mmCIF file with all atom_site columns, C-alpha atoms in Angstrom:
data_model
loop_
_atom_site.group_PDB
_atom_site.id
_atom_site.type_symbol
_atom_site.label_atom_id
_atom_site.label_alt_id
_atom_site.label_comp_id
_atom_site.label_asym_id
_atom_site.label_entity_id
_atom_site.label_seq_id
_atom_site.pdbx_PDB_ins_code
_atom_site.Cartn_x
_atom_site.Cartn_y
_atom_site.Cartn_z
_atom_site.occupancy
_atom_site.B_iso_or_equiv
_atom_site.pdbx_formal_charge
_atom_site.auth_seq_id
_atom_site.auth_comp_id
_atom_site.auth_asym_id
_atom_site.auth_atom_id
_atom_site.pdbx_PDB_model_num
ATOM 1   C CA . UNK A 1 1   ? 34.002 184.085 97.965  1.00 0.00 ? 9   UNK A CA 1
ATOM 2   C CA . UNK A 1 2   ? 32.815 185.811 100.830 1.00 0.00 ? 10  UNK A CA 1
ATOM 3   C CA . UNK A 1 3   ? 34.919 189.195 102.649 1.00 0.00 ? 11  UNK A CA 1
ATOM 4   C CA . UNK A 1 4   ? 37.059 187.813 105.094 1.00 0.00 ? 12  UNK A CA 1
ATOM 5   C CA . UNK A 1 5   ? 39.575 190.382 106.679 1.00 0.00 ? 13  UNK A CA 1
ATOM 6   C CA . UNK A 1 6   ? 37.305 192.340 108.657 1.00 0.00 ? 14  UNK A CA 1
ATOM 7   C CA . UNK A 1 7   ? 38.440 195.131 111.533 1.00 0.00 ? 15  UNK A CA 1
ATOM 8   C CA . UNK A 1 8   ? 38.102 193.336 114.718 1.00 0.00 ? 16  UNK A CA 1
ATOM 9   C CA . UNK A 1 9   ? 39.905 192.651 117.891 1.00 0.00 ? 17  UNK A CA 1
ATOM 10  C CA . UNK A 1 10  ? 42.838 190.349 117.443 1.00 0.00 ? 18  UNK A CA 1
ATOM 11  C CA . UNK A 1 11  ? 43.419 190.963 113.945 1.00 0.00 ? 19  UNK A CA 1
ATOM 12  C CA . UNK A 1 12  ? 46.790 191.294 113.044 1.00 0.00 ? 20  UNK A CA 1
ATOM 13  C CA . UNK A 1 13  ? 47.693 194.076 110.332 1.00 0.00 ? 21  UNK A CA 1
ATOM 14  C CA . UNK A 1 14  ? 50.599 195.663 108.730 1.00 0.00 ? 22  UNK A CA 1
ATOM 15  C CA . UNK A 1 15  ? 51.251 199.144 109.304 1.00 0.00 ? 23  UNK A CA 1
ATOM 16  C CA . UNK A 1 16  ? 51.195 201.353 106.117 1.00 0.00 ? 24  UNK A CA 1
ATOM 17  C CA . UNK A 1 17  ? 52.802 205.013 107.759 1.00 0.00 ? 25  UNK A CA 1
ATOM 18  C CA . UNK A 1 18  ? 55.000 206.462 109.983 1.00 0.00 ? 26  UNK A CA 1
ATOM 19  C CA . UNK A 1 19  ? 58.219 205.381 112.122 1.00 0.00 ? 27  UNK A CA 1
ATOM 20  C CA . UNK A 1 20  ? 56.552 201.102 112.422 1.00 0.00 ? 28  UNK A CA 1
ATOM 21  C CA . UNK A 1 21  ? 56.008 200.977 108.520 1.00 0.00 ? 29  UNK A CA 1
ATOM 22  C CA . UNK A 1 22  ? 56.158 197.593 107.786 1.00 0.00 ? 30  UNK A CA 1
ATOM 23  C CA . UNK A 1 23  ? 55.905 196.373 111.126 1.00 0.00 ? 31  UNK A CA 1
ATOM 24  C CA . UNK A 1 24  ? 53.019 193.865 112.043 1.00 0.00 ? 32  UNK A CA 1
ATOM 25  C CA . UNK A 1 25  ? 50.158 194.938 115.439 1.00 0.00 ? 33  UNK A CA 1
ATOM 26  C CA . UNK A 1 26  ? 47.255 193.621 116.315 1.00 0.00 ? 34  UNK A CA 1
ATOM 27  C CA . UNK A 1 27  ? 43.781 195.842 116.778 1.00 0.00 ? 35  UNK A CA 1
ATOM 28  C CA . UNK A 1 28  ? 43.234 196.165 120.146 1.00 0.00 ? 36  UNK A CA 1
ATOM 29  C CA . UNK A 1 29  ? 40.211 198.279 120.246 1.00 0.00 ? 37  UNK A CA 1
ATOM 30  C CA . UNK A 1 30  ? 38.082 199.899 117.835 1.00 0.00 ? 38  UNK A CA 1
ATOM 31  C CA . UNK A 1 31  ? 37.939 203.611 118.855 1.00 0.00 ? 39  UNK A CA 1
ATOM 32  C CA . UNK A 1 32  ? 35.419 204.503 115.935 1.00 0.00 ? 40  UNK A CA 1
ATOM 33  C CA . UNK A 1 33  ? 34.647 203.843 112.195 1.00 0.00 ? 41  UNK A CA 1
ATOM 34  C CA . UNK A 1 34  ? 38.071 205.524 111.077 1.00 0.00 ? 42  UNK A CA 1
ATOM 35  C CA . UNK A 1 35  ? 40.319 204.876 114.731 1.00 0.00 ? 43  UNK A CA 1
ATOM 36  C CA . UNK A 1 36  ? 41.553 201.786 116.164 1.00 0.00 ? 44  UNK A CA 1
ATOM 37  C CA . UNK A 1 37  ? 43.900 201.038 119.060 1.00 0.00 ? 45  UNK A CA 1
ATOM 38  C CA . UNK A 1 38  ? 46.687 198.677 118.260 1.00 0.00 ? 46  UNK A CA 1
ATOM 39  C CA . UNK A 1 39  ? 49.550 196.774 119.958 1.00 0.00 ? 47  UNK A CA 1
ATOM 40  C CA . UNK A 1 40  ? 52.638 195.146 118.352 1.00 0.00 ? 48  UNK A CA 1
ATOM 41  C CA . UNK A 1 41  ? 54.672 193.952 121.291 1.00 0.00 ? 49  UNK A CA 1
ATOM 42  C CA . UNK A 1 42  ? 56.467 191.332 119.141 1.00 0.00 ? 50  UNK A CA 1
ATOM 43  C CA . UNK A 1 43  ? 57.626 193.509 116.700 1.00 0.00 ? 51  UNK A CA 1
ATOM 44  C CA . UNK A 1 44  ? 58.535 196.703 118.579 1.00 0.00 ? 52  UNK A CA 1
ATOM 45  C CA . UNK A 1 45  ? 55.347 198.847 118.160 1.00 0.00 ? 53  UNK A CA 1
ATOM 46  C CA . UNK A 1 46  ? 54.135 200.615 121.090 1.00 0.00 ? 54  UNK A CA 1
ATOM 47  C CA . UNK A 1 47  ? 50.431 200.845 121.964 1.00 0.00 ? 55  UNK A CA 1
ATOM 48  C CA . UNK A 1 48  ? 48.876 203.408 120.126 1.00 0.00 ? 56  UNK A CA 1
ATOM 49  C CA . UNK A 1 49  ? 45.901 204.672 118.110 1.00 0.00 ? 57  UNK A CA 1
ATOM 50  C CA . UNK A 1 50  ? 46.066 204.522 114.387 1.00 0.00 ? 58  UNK A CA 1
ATOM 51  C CA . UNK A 1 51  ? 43.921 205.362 111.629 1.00 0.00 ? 59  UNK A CA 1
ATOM 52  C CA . UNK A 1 52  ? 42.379 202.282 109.752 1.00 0.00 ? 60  UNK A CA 1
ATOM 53  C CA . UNK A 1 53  ? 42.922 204.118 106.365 1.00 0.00 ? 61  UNK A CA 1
ATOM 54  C CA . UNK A 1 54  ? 46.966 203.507 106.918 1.00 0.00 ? 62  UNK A CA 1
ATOM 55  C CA . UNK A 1 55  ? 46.323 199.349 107.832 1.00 0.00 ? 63  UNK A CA 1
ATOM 56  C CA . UNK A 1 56  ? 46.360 196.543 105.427 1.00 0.00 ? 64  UNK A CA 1
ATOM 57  C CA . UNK A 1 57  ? 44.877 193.868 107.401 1.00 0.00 ? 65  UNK A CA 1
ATOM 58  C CA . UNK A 1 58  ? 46.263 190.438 107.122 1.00 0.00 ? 66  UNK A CA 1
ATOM 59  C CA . UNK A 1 59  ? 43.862 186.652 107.035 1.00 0.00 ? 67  UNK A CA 1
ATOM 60  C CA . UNK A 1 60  ? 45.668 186.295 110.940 1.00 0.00 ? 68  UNK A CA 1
ATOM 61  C CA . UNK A 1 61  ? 43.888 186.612 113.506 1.00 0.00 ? 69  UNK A CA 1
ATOM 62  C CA . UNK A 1 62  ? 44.305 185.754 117.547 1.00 0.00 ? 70  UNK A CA 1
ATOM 63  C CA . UNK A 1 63  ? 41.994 185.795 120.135 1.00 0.00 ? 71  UNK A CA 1
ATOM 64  C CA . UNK A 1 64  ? 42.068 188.065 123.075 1.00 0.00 ? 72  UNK A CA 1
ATOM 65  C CA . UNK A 1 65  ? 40.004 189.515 125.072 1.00 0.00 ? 73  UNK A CA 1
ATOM 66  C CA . UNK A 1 66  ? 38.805 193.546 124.510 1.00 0.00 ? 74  UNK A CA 1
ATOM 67  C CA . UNK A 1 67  ? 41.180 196.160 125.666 1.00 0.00 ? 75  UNK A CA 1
ATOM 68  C CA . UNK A 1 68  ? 43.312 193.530 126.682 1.00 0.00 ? 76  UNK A CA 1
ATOM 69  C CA . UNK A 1 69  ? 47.019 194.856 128.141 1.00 0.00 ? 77  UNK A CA 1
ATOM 70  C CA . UNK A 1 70  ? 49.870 194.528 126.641 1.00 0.00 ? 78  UNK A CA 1
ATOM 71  C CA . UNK A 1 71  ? 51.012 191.558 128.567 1.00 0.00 ? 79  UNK A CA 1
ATOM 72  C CA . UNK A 1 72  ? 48.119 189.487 127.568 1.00 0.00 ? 80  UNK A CA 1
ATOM 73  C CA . UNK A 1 73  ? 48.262 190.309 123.979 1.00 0.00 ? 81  UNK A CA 1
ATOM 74  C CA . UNK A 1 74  ? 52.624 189.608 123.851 1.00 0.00 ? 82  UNK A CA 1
ATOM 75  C CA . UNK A 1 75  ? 51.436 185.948 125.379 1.00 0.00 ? 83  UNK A CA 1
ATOM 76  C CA . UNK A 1 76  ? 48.596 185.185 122.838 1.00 0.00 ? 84  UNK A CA 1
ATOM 77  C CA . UNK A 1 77  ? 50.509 186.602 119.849 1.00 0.00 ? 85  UNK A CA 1
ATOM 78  C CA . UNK A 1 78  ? 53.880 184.237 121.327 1.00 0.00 ? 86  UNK A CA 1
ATOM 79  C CA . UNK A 1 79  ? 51.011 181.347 121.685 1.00 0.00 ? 87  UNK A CA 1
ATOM 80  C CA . UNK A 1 80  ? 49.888 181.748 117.977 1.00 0.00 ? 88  UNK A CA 1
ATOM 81  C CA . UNK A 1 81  ? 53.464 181.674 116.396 1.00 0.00 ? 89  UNK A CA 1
ATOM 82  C CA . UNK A 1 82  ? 52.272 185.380 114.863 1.00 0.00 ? 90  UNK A CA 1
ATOM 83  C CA . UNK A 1 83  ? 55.754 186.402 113.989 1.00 0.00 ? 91  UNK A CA 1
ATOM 84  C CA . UNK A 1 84  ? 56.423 183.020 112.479 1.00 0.00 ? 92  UNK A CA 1
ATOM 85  C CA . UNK A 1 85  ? 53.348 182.716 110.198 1.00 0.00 ? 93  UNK A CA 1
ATOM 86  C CA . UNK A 1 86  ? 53.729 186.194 109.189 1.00 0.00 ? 94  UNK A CA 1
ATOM 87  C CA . UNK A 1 87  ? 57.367 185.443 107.956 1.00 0.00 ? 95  UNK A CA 1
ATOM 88  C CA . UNK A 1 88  ? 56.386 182.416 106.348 1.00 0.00 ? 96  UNK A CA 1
ATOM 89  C CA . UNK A 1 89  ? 53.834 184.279 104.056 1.00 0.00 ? 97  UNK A CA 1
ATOM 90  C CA . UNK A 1 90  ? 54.171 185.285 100.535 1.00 0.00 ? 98  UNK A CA 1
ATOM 91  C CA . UNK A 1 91  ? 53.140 188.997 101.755 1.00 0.00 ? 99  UNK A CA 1
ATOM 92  C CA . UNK A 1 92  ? 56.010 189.132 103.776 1.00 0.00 ? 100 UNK A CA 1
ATOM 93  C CA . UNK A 1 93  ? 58.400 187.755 101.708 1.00 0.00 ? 101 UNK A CA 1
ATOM 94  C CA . UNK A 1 94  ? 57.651 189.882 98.574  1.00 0.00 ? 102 UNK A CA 1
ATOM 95  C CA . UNK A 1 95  ? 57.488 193.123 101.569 1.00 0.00 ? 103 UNK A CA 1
ATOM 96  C CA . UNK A 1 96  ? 61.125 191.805 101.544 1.00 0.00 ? 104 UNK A CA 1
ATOM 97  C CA . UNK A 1 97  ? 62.622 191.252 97.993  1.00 0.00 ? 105 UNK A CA 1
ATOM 98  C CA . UNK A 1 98  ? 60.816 195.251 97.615  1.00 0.00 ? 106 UNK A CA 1
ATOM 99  C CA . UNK A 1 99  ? 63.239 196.327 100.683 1.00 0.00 ? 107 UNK A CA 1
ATOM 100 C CA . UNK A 1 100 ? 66.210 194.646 98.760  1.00 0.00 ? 108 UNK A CA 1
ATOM 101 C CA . UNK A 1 101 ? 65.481 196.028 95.408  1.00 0.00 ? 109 UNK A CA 1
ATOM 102 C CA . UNK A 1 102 ? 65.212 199.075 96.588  1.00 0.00 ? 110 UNK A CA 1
ATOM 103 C CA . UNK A 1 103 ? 68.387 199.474 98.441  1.00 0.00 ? 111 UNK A CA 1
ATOM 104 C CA . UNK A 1 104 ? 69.858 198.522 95.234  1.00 0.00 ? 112 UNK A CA 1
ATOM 105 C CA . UNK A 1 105 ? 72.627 200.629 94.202  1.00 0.00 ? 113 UNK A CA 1
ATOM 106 C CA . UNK A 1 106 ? 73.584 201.526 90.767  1.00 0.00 ? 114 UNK A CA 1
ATOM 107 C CA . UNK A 1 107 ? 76.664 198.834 90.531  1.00 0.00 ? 115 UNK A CA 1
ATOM 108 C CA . UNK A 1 108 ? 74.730 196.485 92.102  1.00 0.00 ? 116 UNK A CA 1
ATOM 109 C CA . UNK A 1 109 ? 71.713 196.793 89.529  1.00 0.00 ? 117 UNK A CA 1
ATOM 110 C CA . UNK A 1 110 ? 74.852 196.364 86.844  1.00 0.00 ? 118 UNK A CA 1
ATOM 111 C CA . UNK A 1 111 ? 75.690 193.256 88.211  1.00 0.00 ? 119 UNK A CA 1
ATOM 112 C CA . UNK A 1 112 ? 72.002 192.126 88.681  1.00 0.00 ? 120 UNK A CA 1
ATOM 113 C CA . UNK A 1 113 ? 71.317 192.855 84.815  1.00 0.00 ? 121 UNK A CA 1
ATOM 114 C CA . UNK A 1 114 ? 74.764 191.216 83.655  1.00 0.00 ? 122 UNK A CA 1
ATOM 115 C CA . UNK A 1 115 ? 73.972 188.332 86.024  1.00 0.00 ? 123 UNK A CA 1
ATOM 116 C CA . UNK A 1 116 ? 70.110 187.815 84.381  1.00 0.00 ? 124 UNK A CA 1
ATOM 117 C CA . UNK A 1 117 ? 71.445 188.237 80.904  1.00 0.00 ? 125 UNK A CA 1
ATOM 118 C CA . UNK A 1 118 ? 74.438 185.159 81.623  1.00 0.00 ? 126 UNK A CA 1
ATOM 119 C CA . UNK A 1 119 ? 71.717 183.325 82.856  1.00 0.00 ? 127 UNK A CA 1
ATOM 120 C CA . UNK A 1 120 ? 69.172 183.653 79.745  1.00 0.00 ? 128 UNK A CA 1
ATOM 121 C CA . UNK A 1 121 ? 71.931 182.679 77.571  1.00 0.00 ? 129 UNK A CA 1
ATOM 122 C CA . UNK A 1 122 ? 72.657 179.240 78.811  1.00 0.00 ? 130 UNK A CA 1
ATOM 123 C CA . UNK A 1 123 ? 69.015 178.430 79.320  1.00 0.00 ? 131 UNK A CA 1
ATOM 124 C CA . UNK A 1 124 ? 68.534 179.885 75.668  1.00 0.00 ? 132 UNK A CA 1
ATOM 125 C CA . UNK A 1 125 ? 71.703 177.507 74.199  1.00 0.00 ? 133 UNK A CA 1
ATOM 126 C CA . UNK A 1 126 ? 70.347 174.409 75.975  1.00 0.00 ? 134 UNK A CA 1
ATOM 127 C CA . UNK A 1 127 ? 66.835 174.707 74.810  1.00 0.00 ? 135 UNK A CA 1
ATOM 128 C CA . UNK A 1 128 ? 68.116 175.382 71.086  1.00 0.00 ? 136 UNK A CA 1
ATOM 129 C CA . UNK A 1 129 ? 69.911 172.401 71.628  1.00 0.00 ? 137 UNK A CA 1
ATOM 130 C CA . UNK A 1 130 ? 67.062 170.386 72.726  1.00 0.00 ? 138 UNK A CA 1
ATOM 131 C CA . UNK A 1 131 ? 65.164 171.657 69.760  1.00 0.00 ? 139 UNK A CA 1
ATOM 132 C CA . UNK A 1 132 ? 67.933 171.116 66.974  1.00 0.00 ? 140 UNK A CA 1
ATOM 133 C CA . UNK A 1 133 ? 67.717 167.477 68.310  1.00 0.00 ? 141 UNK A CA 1
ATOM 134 C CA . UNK A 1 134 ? 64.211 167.329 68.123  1.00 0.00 ? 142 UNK A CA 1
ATOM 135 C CA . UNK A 1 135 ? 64.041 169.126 64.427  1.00 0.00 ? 143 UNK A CA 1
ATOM 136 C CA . UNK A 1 136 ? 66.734 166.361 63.339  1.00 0.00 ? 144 UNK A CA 1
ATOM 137 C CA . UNK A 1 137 ? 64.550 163.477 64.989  1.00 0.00 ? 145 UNK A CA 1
ATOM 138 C CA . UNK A 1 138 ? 61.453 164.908 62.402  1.00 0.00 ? 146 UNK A CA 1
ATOM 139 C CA . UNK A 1 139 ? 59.748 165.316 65.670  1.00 0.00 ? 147 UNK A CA 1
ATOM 140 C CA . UNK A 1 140 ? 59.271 168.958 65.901  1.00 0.00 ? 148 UNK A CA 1
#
């Protein structure tokens, strides 16, 4: 399978450091091999350069043109449905669940644990169930 996800303009990445971890841009312009320029208009992130080390680039991608202001890259992004595709992908979803868990406190990992263990019980009773039946039918 060939390398997909390359650093160009219009590709949309997540933001690994600082104040806008988290927070989706796209690459505006490629400063130099370790530099680009990005823009997240949709999702609060001022124009800025940032280091490609601290990006995890993401299969979207838009089309604008290079060095394009802020306006035009807010329109194609709103065009594209960015926000919405990025929401509806597993990346951001897990990104989520991680927030969650981790804001966790200790009562409510009590409850979380208690919860799980309630849960396994019941599914563990009804398969036993199912499989006394089964042993008594001869076919297990």
């Amino acid at each position: 399978m060939p390398f997909k996800k390359f650093v160009e303009i219009g590709r949309v990445a997540v933001l690994g450091d600082g104040p806008n971890a988290g927070k989706i841009a796209a690459i505006v312009n490629v400063i130099d091999q370790n530099r680009v320029l990005i823009d997240g208009p949709c999702s609060g992130v001022l124009r800025q350069e940032f280091p490609i080390k601290r990006l995890q680039l993401t299969p979207i991608s838009v089309k604008f043109p290079f060095n394009a202001p802020t306006r035009v890259v807010r329109k194609e992004l709103e065009a594209a449905k960015v926000n919405d595709v990025w929401a509806a992908s597993t990346w951001a979803k897990r990104m989520a669940v991680k927030a969650k868990r981790a804001g966790l406190t200790d009562l409510d990992r009590f409850k979380l644990r208690k919860a799980k263990s309630a849960r396994n019980k019941i599914l563990a009773k009804a398969l036993n169930g199912k499989k006394k039946t089964l042993r008594k039918a001869g076919k297990l």
